[in-house]
CSV table of C-alpha atoms and ligand atoms in Angstrom, one decimal:
chain,number,residue,atom,x,y,z
A,1,MET,CA,22.3,-26.8,-10.6
A,2,VAL,CA,23.6,-30.2,-11.5
A,3,ASP,CA,20.8,-32.7,-12.2
A,4,LEU,CA,20.2,-35.3,-9.5
A,5,PRO,CA,20.7,-38.9,-10.6
A,6,PRO,CA,17.3,-40.3,-11.7
A,7,ASP,CA,17.0,-43.0,-9.0
A,8,ILE,CA,18.0,-43.3,-5.4
A,9,PRO,CA,19.1,-46.9,-5.0
A,10,PRO,CA,16.5,-49.3,-3.5
A,11,ASP,CA,16.4,-49.8,0.2
A,12,SER,CA,19.0,-52.3,1.4
A,13,LYS,CA,18.7,-54.2,4.7
A,14,LEU,CA,21.2,-51.7,6.3
A,15,THR,CA,19.3,-48.7,5.0
A,16,ARG,CA,16.1,-50.0,6.6
A,17,SER,CA,17.9,-50.8,9.9
A,18,LYS,CA,19.4,-47.3,10.0
A,19,ARG,CA,16.0,-45.7,9.4
A,20,ARG,CA,14.6,-47.8,12.3
A,21,TRP,CA,17.5,-46.7,14.6
A,22,ALA,CA,16.7,-43.1,13.9
A,23,ASP,CA,13.0,-43.8,14.8
A,24,GLU,CA,14.1,-45.6,18.1
A,25,GLY,CA,16.9,-43.2,19.0
A,26,LYS,CA,19.3,-46.1,19.1
A,27,PHE,CA,22.9,-45.5,20.4
A,28,LEU,CA,22.0,-42.2,22.2
A,29,THR,CA,23.8,-42.0,25.6
A,30,GLY,CA,22.3,-38.7,26.7
A,31,HIS,CA,25.8,-37.6,27.6
A,32,ASP,CA,27.4,-34.6,26.0
A,33,ALA,CA,31.2,-34.3,25.5
A,34,ARG,CA,33.2,-31.5,24.0
A,35,PRO,CA,35.8,-32.1,21.3
A,36,GLU,CA,38.4,-30.2,23.2
A,37,ALA,CA,37.8,-32.4,26.3
A,38,GLU,CA,37.5,-35.9,24.8
A,39,ARG,CA,38.9,-37.3,21.6
A,40,LEU,CA,36.3,-40.1,21.4
A,41,PRO,CA,32.8,-38.7,21.2
A,42,PRO,CA,30.1,-40.1,23.5
A,43,GLY,CA,28.6,-43.5,22.5
A,44,GLN,CA,31.5,-44.3,20.1
A,45,HIS,CA,34.0,-47.2,20.3
A,46,LEU,CA,37.3,-47.6,18.5
A,47,VAL,CA,37.9,-49.9,15.6
A,48,ARG,CA,41.2,-50.8,13.9
A,49,ASP,CA,39.8,-52.0,10.6
A,50,TRP,CA,37.7,-49.6,8.4
A,51,PRO,CA,34.1,-50.7,7.9
A,52,VAL,CA,32.3,-50.1,4.6
A,53,LEU,CA,28.9,-48.4,4.8
A,54,ASP,CA,26.8,-47.3,1.9
A,55,LEU,CA,23.5,-47.8,0.1
A,56,GLY,CA,24.5,-51.2,-1.3
A,57,VAL,CA,25.7,-49.8,-4.6
A,58,THR,CA,29.4,-49.4,-5.4
A,59,PRO,CA,29.8,-47.2,-8.4
A,60,ASN,CA,32.7,-48.0,-10.8
A,61,VAL,CA,34.2,-44.6,-11.8
A,62,PRO,CA,37.7,-45.0,-13.2
A,63,ARG,CA,39.9,-41.9,-12.6
A,64,GLU,CA,39.9,-41.1,-16.3
A,65,ARG,CA,36.1,-40.8,-16.3
A,66,TRP,CA,35.7,-39.0,-13.0
A,67,THR,CA,34.5,-35.4,-13.1
A,68,LEU,CA,33.7,-32.9,-10.4
A,69,ASP,CA,31.3,-30.0,-10.9
A,70,VAL,CA,31.2,-27.1,-8.4
A,71,ASP,CA,28.3,-24.7,-9.0
A,72,GLY,CA,25.6,-22.6,-7.4
A,73,ALA,CA,26.4,-19.5,-5.3
A,74,VAL,CA,30.0,-19.1,-6.5
A,75,ALA,CA,31.9,-16.6,-8.6
A,76,ASN,CA,33.8,-19.2,-10.6
A,77,ARG,CA,32.1,-22.5,-11.5
A,78,LEU,CA,34.3,-25.5,-12.0
A,79,HIS,CA,34.3,-28.6,-14.1
A,80,TRP,CA,37.3,-30.7,-13.2
A,81,ARG,CA,38.7,-33.9,-14.7
A,82,TRP,CA,41.3,-36.0,-13.0
A,83,HIS,CA,44.3,-34.1,-14.4
A,84,ASP,CA,42.8,-30.7,-13.3
A,85,PHE,CA,42.5,-32.0,-9.7
A,86,GLN,CA,46.0,-33.6,-9.7
A,87,ALA,CA,47.6,-30.4,-11.1
A,88,LEU,CA,46.7,-28.6,-7.8
A,89,LYS,CA,49.1,-28.5,-4.9
A,90,GLN,CA,48.2,-31.5,-2.8
A,91,ASP,CA,47.6,-31.5,1.0
A,92,THR,CA,48.2,-34.3,3.4
A,93,LEU,CA,46.4,-34.3,6.8
A,94,VAL,CA,45.7,-36.9,9.5
A,95,SER,CA,42.3,-37.0,11.1
A,96,ASP,CA,39.8,-39.3,13.0
A,97,MET,CA,36.5,-40.5,11.6
A,98,HIS,CA,33.3,-41.1,13.6
A,99,CYS,CA,30.4,-43.1,12.1
A,100,VAL,CA,26.8,-42.7,13.5
A,101,THR,CA,26.7,-46.6,13.8
A,102,THR,CA,29.1,-46.0,16.8
A,103,TRP,CA,32.5,-46.9,15.4
A,104,SER,CA,35.4,-44.4,15.3
A,105,ARG,CA,38.8,-44.8,13.7
A,106,TYR,CA,41.8,-42.7,14.7
A,107,ASP,CA,44.7,-41.3,12.7
A,108,ASN,CA,43.7,-41.7,9.0
A,109,ARG,CA,46.2,-40.1,6.6
A,110,TRP,CA,44.4,-38.4,3.8
A,111,GLN,CA,45.8,-36.9,0.6
A,112,GLY,CA,44.0,-34.6,-1.7
A,113,ILE,CA,43.1,-30.9,-1.4
A,114,THR,CA,41.6,-29.1,1.5
A,115,THR,CA,38.1,-27.7,0.9
A,116,ARG,CA,39.6,-24.2,1.7
A,117,ARG,CA,41.8,-24.6,-1.3
A,118,LEU,CA,38.7,-25.4,-3.4
A,119,LEU,CA,36.8,-22.5,-1.9
A,120,ASP,CA,39.7,-20.1,-2.7
A,121,ILE,CA,39.3,-21.1,-6.4
A,122,VAL,CA,35.5,-20.9,-6.7
A,123,GLU,CA,35.0,-17.9,-4.4
A,124,PRO,CA,31.7,-18.4,-2.6
A,125,ALA,CA,29.1,-15.6,-3.0
A,126,ASP,CA,28.6,-13.5,0.1
A,127,GLU,CA,25.1,-15.0,0.6
A,128,ALA,CA,26.3,-18.7,0.3
A,129,ARG,CA,25.5,-20.5,3.5
A,130,TYR,CA,25.1,-24.3,2.7
A,131,VAL,CA,26.7,-26.9,0.6
A,132,VAL,CA,25.1,-30.0,-1.0
A,133,LEU,CA,27.3,-32.9,-2.1
A,134,GLN,CA,26.2,-35.3,-4.8
A,135,SER,CA,27.6,-38.7,-5.6
A,136,SER,CA,27.5,-41.1,-8.5
A,137,ASP,CA,25.4,-43.6,-6.5
A,138,GLY,CA,22.6,-41.1,-6.2
A,139,TYR,CA,23.5,-40.2,-2.6
A,140,THR,CA,23.3,-36.6,-1.4
A,141,THR,CA,24.2,-34.9,1.9
A,142,ASN,CA,24.1,-31.3,3.0
A,143,LEU,CA,26.2,-29.2,5.4
A,144,PRO,CA,26.7,-25.6,6.5
A,145,LEU,CA,29.4,-23.9,4.4
A,146,ALA,CA,31.2,-23.1,7.7
A,147,ASP,CA,31.5,-26.9,8.4
A,148,PHE,CA,32.5,-27.7,4.8
A,149,ALA,CA,35.2,-25.0,5.2
A,150,ALA,CA,36.7,-26.5,8.4
A,151,ALA,CA,40.5,-26.4,8.3
A,152,ASP,CA,40.8,-30.2,8.2
A,153,ALA,CA,38.0,-30.9,5.7
A,154,MET,CA,39.3,-32.4,2.4
A,155,ILE,CA,38.5,-33.7,-1.0
A,156,VAL,CA,40.6,-36.8,-1.0
A,157,HIS,CA,41.9,-39.5,-3.4
A,158,SER,CA,44.3,-41.4,-1.2
A,159,TRP,CA,44.3,-43.0,2.3
A,160,GLU,CA,47.5,-44.2,4.0
A,161,GLY,CA,49.4,-43.5,0.8
A,162,LYS,CA,47.3,-45.6,-1.4
A,163,PRO,CA,44.5,-44.7,-3.9
A,164,LEU,CA,41.1,-44.7,-2.2
A,165,THR,CA,39.5,-48.1,-2.9
A,166,ARG,CA,36.2,-48.2,-4.7
A,167,ASP,CA,34.3,-49.4,-1.6
A,168,HIS,CA,35.5,-46.4,0.4
A,169,GLY,CA,34.4,-44.0,-2.3
A,170,GLY,CA,37.3,-44.0,-4.8
A,171,PRO,CA,38.3,-42.3,-6.9
A,172,VAL,CA,37.4,-39.2,-4.9
A,173,ARG,CA,35.4,-38.6,-1.7
A,174,LEU,CA,34.9,-35.8,0.9
A,175,ILE,CA,36.2,-36.1,4.4
A,176,VAL,CA,34.8,-33.8,7.1
A,177,PRO,CA,36.4,-35.2,10.3
A,178,HIS,CA,34.4,-33.1,12.9
A,179,LEU,CA,31.0,-34.4,11.7
A,180,TYR,CA,29.5,-37.9,11.6
A,181,LEU,CA,30.9,-39.7,8.5
A,182,TRP,CA,27.6,-39.8,6.6
A,183,LYS,CA,28.4,-36.1,5.8
A,184,SER,CA,31.6,-37.3,4.0
A,185,ALA,CA,30.2,-38.2,0.6
A,186,LYS,CA,31.9,-41.1,-1.2
A,187,TRP,CA,32.2,-41.1,-5.1
A,188,LEU,CA,31.8,-37.3,-5.1
A,189,ASN,CA,30.9,-35.8,-8.4
A,190,ALA,CA,29.2,-32.4,-7.6
A,191,ILE,CA,29.3,-29.7,-5.0
A,192,THR,CA,26.6,-27.0,-5.0
A,193,LEU,CA,26.8,-23.9,-2.8
A,194,ARG,CA,23.5,-22.6,-1.8
A,195,THR,CA,21.9,-19.7,0.1
A,196,ASP,CA,19.4,-22.1,1.8
A,197,ASP,CA,19.6,-25.5,3.4
A,198,HIS,CA,18.6,-28.6,1.4
A,199,PRO,CA,18.6,-31.9,3.4
A,200,GLY,CA,20.1,-34.9,1.8
A,201,PHE,CA,19.6,-38.7,1.8
A,202,TRP,CA,20.0,-39.4,5.5
A,203,GLU,CA,18.9,-36.0,6.6
A,204,THR,CA,15.4,-36.7,5.1
A,205,ARG,CA,15.3,-40.1,6.7
A,206,GLY,CA,15.5,-39.3,10.4
A,207,TYR,CA,19.2,-38.2,10.8
A,208,HIS,CA,20.3,-34.9,12.2
A,209,ASP,CA,20.8,-32.0,9.9
A,210,ARG,CA,24.2,-31.1,11.3
A,211,GLY,CA,25.6,-34.4,12.8
A,212,ASP,CA,28.1,-33.2,15.5
A,213,PRO,CA,29.4,-36.4,17.2
A,214,TRP,CA,30.4,-34.6,20.4
A,215,ARG,CA,26.9,-33.3,20.8
A,216,GLU,CA,25.5,-36.7,19.8
A,217,GLN,CA,23.5,-35.2,17.0
A,218,ARG,CA,22.6,-38.6,15.5
A,219,TYR,CA,18.9,-38.1,14.8
A,220,SER,CA,16.6,-35.2,13.9
A,221,GLU,CA,14.7,-33.9,16.9
A,222,ASP,CA,11.2,-34.4,15.4
B,301,MTE,N1,28.0,-41.7,-2.0
B,301,MTE,C1,27.8,-42.1,-0.8
B,301,MTE,N2,28.6,-41.6,0.2
B,301,MTE,C2,28.4,-42.0,1.5
B,301,MTE,C3,27.5,-43.0,1.8
B,301,MTE,C4,26.7,-43.6,0.7
B,301,MTE,O1,25.9,-44.5,0.9
B,301,MTE,N3,26.9,-43.1,-0.5
B,301,MTE,N4,27.3,-43.4,3.1
B,301,MTE,C5,27.8,-42.5,4.2
B,301,MTE,C6,27.8,-43.2,5.4
B,301,MTE,S1,26.4,-43.5,6.2
B,301,MTE,C7,29.0,-43.5,6.0
B,301,MTE,S2,29.1,-44.1,7.6
B,301,MTE,C8,30.3,-43.3,5.3
B,301,MTE,C9,31.0,-44.7,5.3
B,301,MTE,O2,32.3,-44.5,4.6
B,301,MTE,P1,33.1,-45.9,4.5
B,301,MTE,O3,32.3,-46.9,3.8
B,301,MTE,O4,34.3,-45.5,3.7
B,301,MTE,O5,33.5,-46.3,5.9
B,301,MTE,O6,30.1,-42.9,4.0
B,301,MTE,C10,29.1,-41.9,3.8
B,301,MTE,N5,29.2,-41.5,2.5
B,302,MO,MO1,27.1,-44.0,8.5
């Protein structure tokens, strides 16, 4: 296991509001759509710009200091530096993003490697079921291995042909298009495969464990 950063950043105004929304069930429409039927999930609206959401801390990780550890229930652990990541065959995919605060943005062109390419390298153990992502701002988020391994999930360094900016998680973030964007860890620095689930920052603050936008899995049931 990679050590967790010592401190989760202090509550920001947005962090407090988002916790309150979870308590109140804000933005729930009670209407269930299916991804194959509707591109825009229920309760979402389209934006053209790209909002920034985080804990109010923007880590400064130059590419030459960035590292990524992959450990836990894998045959081959990894410790990558920038040049290791860049030496891999790169993938480019276009996908939509859906934030739990109700904005969605279509057609984002990402460059990096698919999570499937990463999983081929590390070889998950048979009993691996969950993934925990860790970021250099102290943020964590969890997801089932099956969701992490979605065909369009990626570890990205560029958006629309340009390096990912710091405020959007540069140098490297995760993108899992079919789940709410809080699962897509910015400033990614560690990935742990696990046999059991381990809820992350928002998942322990009222947000749903899985976060499927088409099922409006915004908040935890209890
Ligand atoms: N490391 C880290 N990743 C994070 C977050 C964060 O606070 N820290 N916020 C999440 C949330 S709630 C959202 S909506 C998206 C926002 O990504 P964006 O700022 O690029 O739009 O990042 C997710 N990934
Ligand atoms: Mo979010």
